[in-house]
Tab-separated table of C-alpha atoms in Angstrom:
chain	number	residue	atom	x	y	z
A	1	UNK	CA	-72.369	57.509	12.387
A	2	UNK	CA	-76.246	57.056	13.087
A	3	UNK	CA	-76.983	58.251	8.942
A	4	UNK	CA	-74.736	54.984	8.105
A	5	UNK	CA	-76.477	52.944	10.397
A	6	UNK	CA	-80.022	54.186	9.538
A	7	UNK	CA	-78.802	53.689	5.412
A	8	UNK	CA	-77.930	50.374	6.654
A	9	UNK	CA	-81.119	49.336	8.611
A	10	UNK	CA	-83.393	51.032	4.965
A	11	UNK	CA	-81.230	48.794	2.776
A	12	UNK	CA	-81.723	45.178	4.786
A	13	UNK	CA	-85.770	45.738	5.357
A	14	UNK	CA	-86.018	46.035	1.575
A	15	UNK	CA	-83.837	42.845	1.164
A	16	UNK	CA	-87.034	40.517	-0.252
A	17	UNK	CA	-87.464	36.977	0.956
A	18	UNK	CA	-87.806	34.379	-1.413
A	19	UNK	CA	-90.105	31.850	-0.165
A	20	UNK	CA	-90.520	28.788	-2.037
A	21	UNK	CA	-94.156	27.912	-2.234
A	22	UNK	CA	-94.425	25.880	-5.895
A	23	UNK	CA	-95.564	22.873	-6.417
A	24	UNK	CA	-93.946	21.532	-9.037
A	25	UNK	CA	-93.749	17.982	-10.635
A	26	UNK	CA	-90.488	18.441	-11.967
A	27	UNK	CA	-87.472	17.515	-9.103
A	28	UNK	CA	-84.784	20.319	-10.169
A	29	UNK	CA	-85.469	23.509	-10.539
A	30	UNK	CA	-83.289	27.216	-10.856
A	31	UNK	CA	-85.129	30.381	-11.953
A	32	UNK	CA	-83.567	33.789	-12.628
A	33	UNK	CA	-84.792	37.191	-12.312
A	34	UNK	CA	-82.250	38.167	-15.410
A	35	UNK	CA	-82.418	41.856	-14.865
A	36	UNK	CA	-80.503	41.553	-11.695
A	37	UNK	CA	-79.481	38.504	-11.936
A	38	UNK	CA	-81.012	36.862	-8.762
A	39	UNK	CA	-82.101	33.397	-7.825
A	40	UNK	CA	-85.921	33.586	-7.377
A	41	UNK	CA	-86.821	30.333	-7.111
A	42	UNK	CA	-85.083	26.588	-6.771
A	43	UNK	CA	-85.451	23.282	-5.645
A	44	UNK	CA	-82.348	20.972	-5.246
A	45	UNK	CA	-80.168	23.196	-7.129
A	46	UNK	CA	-76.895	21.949	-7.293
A	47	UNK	CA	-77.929	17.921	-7.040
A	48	UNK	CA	-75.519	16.022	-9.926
A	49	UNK	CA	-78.849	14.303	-12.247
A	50	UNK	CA	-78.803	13.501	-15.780
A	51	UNK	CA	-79.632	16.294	-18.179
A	52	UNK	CA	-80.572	14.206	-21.879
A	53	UNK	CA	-80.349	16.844	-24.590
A	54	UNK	CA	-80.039	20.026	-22.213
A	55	UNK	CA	-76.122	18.652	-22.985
A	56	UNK	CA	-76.765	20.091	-26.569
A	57	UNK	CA	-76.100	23.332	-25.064
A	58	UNK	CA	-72.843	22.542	-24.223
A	59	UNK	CA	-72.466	20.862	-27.466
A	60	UNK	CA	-73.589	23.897	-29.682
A	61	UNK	CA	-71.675	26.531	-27.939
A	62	UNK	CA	-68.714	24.456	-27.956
A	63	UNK	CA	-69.170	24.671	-32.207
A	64	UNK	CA	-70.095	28.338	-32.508
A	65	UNK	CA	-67.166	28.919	-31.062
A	66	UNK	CA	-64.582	27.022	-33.182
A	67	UNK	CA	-66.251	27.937	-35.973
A	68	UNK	CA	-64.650	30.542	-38.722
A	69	UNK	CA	-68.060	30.541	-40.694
A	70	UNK	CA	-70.904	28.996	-39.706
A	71	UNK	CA	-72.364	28.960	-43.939
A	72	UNK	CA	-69.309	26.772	-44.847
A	73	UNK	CA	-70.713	23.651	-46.851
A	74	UNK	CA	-69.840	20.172	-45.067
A	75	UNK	CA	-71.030	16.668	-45.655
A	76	UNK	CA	-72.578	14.349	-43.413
A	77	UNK	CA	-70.628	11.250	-42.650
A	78	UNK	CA	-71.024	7.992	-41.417
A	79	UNK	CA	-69.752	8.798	-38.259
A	80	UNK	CA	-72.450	11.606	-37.850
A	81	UNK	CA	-75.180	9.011	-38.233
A	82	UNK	CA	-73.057	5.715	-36.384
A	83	UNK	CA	-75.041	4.415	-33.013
A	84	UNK	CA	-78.321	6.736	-33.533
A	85	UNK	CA	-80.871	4.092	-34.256
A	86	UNK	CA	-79.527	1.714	-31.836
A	87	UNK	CA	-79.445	4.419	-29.646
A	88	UNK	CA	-83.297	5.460	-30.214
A	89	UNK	CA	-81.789	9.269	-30.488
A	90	UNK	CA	-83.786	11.893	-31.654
A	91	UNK	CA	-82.389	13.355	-34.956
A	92	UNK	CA	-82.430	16.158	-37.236
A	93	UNK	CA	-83.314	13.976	-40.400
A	94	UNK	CA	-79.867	14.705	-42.248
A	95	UNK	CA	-79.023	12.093	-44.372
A	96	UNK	CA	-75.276	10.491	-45.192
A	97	UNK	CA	-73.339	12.363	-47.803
A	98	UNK	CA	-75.712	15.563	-47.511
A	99	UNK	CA	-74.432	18.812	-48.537
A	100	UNK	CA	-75.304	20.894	-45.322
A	101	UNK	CA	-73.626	24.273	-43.438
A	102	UNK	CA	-72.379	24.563	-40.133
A	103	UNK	CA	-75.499	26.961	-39.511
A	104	UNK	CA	-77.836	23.884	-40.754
A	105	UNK	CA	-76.060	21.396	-38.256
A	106	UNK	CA	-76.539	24.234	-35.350
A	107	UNK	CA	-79.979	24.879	-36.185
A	108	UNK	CA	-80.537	21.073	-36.241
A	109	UNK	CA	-78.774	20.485	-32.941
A	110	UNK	CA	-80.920	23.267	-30.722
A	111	UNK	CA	-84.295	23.311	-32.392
A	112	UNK	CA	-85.416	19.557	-33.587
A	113	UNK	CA	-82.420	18.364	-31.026
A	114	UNK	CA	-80.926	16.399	-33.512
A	115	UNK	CA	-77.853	13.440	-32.267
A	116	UNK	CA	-76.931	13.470	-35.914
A	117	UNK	CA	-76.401	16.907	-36.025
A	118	UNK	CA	-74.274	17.017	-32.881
A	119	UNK	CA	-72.174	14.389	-34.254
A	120	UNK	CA	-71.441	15.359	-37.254
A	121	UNK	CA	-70.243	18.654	-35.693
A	122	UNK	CA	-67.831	16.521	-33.490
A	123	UNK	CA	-66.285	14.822	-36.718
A	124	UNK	CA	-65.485	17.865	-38.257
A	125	UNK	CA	-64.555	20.079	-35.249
A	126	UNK	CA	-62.633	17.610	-33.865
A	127	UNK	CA	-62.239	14.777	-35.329
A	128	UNK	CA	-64.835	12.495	-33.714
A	129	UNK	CA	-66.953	12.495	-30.141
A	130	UNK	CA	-63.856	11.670	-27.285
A	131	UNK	CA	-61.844	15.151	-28.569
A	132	UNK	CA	-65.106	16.903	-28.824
A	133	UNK	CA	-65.855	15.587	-25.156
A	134	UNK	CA	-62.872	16.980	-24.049
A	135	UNK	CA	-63.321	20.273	-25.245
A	136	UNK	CA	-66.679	20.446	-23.495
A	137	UNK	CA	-65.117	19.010	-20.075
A	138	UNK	CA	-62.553	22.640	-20.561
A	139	UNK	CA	-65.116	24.766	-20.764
A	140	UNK	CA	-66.741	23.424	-17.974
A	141	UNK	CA	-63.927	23.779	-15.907
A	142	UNK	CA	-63.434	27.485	-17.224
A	143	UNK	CA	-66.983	28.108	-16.299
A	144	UNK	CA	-66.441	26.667	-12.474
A	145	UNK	CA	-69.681	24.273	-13.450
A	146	UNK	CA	-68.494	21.924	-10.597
A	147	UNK	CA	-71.310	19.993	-10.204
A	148	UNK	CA	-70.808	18.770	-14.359
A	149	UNK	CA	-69.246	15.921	-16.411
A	150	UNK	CA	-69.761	15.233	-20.108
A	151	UNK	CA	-69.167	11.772	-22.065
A	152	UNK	CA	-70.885	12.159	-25.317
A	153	UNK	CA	-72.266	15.379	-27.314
A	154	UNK	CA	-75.521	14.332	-27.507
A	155	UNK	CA	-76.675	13.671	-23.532
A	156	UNK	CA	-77.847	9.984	-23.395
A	157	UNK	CA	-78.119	8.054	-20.237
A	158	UNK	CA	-74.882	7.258	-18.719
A	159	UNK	CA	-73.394	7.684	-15.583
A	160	UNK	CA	-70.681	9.899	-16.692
A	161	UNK	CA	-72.922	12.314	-18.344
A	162	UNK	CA	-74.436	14.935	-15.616
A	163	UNK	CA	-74.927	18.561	-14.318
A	164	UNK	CA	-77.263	20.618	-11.832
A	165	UNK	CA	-79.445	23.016	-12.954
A	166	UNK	CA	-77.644	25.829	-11.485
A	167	UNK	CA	-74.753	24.669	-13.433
A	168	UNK	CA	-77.159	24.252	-16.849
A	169	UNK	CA	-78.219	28.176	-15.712
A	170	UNK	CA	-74.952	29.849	-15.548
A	171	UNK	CA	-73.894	27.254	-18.582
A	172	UNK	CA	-77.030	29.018	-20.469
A	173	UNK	CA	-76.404	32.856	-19.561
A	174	UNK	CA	-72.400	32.291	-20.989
A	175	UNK	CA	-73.671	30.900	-24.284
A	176	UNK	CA	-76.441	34.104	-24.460
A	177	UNK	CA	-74.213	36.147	-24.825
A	178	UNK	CA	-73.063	34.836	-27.886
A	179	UNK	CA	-75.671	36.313	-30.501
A	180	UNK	CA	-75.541	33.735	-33.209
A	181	UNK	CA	-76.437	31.179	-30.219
A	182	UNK	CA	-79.121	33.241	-29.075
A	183	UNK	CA	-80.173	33.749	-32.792
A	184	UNK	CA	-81.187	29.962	-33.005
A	185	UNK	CA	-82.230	29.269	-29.135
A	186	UNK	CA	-84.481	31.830	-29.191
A	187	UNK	CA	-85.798	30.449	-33.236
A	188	UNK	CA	-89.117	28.646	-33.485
A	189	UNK	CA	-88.825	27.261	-37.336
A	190	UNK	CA	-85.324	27.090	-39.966
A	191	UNK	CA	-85.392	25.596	-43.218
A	192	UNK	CA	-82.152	23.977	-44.509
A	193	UNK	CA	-79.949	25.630	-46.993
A	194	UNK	CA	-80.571	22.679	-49.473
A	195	UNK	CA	-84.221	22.941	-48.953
A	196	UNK	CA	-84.817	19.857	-48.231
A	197	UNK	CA	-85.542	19.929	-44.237
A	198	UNK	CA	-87.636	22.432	-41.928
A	199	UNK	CA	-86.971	21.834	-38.867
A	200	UNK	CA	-88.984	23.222	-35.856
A	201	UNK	CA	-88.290	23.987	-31.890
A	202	UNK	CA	-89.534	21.250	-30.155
A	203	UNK	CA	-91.132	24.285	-27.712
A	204	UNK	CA	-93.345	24.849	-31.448
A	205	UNK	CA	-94.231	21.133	-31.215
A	206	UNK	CA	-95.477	20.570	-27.601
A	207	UNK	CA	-97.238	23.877	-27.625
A	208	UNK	CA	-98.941	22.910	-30.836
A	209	UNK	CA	-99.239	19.185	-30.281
A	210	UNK	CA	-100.682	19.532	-26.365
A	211	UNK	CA	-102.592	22.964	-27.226
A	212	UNK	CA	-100.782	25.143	-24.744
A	213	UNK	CA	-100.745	28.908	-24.086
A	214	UNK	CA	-97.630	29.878	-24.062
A	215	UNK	CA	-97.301	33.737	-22.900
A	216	UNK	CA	-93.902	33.826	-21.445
A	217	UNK	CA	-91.793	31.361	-23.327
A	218	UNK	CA	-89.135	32.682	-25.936
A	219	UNK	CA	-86.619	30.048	-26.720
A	220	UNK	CA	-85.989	26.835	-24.994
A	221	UNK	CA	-84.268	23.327	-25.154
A	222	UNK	CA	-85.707	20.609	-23.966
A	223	UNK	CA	-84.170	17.090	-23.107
A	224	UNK	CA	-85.908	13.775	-22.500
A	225	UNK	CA	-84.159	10.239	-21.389
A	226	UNK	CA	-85.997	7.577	-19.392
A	227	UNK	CA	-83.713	8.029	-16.833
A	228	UNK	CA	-83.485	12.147	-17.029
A	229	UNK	CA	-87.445	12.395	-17.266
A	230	UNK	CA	-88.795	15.671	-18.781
A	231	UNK	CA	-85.945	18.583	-18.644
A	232	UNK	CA	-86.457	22.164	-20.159
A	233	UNK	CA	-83.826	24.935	-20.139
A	234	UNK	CA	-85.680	28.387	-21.423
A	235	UNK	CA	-86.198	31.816	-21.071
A	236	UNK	CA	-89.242	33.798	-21.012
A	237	UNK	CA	-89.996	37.785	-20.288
A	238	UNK	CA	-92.642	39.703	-19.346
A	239	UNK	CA	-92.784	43.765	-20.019
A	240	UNK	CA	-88.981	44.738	-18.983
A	241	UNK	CA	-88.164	41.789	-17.405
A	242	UNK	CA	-86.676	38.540	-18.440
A	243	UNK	CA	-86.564	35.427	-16.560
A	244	UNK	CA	-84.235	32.211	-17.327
A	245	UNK	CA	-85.604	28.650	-15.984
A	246	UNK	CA	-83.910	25.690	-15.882
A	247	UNK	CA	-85.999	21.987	-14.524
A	248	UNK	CA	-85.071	18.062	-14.506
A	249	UNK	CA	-86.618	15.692	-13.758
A	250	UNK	CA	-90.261	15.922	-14.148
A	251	UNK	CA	-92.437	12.586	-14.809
A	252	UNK	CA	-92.066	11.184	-18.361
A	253	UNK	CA	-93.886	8.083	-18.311
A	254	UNK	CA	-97.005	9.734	-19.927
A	255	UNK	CA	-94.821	11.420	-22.402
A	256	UNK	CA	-97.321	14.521	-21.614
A	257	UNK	CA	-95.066	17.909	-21.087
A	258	UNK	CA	-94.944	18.562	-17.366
A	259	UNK	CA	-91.950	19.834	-18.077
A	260	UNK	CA	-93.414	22.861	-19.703
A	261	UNK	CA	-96.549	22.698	-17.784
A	262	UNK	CA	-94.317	23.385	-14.522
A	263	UNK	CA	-92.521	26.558	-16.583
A	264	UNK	CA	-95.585	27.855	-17.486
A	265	UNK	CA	-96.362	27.970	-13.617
A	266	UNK	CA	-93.415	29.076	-12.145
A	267	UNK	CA	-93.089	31.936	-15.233
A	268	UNK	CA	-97.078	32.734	-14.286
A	269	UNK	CA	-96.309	32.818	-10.590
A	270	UNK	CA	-93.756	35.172	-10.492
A	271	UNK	CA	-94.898	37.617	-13.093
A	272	UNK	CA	-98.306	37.715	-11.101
A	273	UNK	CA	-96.938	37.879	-7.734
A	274	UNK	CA	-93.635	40.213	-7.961
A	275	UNK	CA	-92.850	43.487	-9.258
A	276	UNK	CA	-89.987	45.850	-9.538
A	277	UNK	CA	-89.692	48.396	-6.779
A	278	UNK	CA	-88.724	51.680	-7.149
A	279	UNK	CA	-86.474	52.258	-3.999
A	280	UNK	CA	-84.305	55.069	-4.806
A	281	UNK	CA	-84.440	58.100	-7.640
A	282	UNK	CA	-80.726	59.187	-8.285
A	283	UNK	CA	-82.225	62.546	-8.986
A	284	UNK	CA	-83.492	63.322	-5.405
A	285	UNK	CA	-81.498	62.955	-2.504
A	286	UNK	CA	-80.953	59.694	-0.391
A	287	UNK	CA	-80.981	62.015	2.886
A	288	UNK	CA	-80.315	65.099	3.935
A	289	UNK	CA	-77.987	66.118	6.919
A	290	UNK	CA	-79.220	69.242	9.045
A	291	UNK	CA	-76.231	71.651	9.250
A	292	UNK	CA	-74.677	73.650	11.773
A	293	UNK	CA	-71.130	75.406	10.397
A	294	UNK	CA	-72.175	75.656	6.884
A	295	UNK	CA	-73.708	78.119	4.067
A	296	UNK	CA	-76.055	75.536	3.810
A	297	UNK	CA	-78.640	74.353	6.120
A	298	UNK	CA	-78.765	70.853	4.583
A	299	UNK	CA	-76.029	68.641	3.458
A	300	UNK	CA	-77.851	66.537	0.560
A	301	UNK	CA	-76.124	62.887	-0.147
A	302	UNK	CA	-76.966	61.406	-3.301
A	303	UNK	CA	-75.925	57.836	-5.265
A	304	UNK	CA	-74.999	57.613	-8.712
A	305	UNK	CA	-77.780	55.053	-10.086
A	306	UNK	CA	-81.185	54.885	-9.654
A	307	UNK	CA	-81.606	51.319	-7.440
A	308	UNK	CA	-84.503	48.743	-8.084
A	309	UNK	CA	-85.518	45.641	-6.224
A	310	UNK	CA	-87.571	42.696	-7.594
């Protein structure tokens, strides 16, 4: 009985403790050691707030999968474009009666965050925005994202239209695993299959338009209402490790990108501050009992997996 309880005490004293000691200027905040997948770092968590475009998420895994093929050739209706001008929504720049593919609207949806991309993929997938609303409320539910409510496909300001962050995190590592999603989150530029549009990440644009280094950083979604503020949802990795952040909330009346400016701190922070830990070698033995009625003088106990810690 005292090996168990001295395999117990070994195991809690390498149990890390996260302390959160960011400043941020964002008011949500989730991060993800990925490898394990551990919370390293948050900051009001599971508080209901608008999310803008981080909805898109929803939105584009929703299409992938009800989807047969994503290069089938659709064309853009009225109903894909109704509401977006009023609206002030950021768009794509698909135009009505385009010839475009699904892949084109998906593209547009995730990289350039385009409303009239999203919409048009809730015309054809289900016949307009309150069926494709619906289908994004299910998944929700199947995912246990309790703390989330959609109303429209595109994430404008409206009461009825919210999540957490650690609901936008686990909503992001279920539509990861889905390579064709990952394909275009983690995508920095796409040209149409017309030709006619090349769209960027809007990661490319506020790295290129505010001159930041961006080390970390390998596909993202922003969102921006001036309700939401600034919101990012990315992922980022650093030699065998990859990290998934998700933030709300940070100050938009400047328009200048805190919200990336407080990823690129948290990403910088942990990297620089944490490492794995090596804590136990499957090929050597966890401890070995001295013997008394044996062959052997040592009875050597081993585990099946080496075991890490971050």
């Amino acid at each position: 009985m005292k090996y168990i309880k001295y395999l117990l005490v070994l195991f809690i004293i390498l149990i890390p403790i996260k302390v959160n000691a960011l400043e941020i200027n964002s008011k949500n905040a989730i991060l993800y050691n990925m490898n394990d997948d551990e919370i390293l770092f948050e900051k009001d968590s599971e508080e209901e707030v608008p999310i803008a475009s981080l909805t898109k998420i929803m939105t584009s895994i929703i299409a992938i999968e009800n989807i047969d093929d994503i290069n089938e050739t659709v064309t853009i209706p009225k109903e894909g474009l109704e509401g977006l001008v009023e609206a002030n929504a950021s768009v794509a720049g698909f135009k009505l009666n385009e010839k475009v593919t699904y892949k084109d609207l998906l593209y547009g949806s995730l990289l350039p965050s385009g409303a009239d991309a999203t919409q048009t993929l809730a015309y054809y997938i289900a016949g307009g925005i309150d069926g494709y609303v619906k289908l994004m409320n299910e998944k929700a539910s199947e995912l246990n994202l309790k703390h989330t409510h959609f109303s429209d496909v595109t994430g404008l300001d409206d009461v009825n239209n919210y999540s957490s962050v650690k609901d936008i995190a686990t909503l992001l590592k279920y539509a990861l695993k889905n390579d064709t999603f990952k394909e275009i989150f983690t995508a920095t530029t796409y040209t149409t299959s017309n030709k006619r549009l090349k769209l960027e990440s809007t990661l490319l644009y506020y790295t290129n338009t505010y001159k930041l280094d961006n080390k970390y950083i390998y596909g993202s979604k922003t969102g921006f209402t001036d309700i939401a503020g600034l919101c990012l949802a990315s992922i980022a990795k650093y030699d065998d490790m990859e990290y998934l952040l998700v933030t709300t909330g940070a100050p938009s009346e400047t328009r200048y990108p805190y919200h990336f400016i407080d990823a690129f701190n948290i990403y910088e922070y942990y990297i620089n501050n944490y490492y794995t830990l090596d804590i136990y070698n499957k090929e050597k033995p966890l401890i070995s009992i001295n013997t008394n009625y044996s062959k052997e003088d040592k009875y050597n106990v081993f585990l099946d997996e080496n075991i890490t810690k971050f």
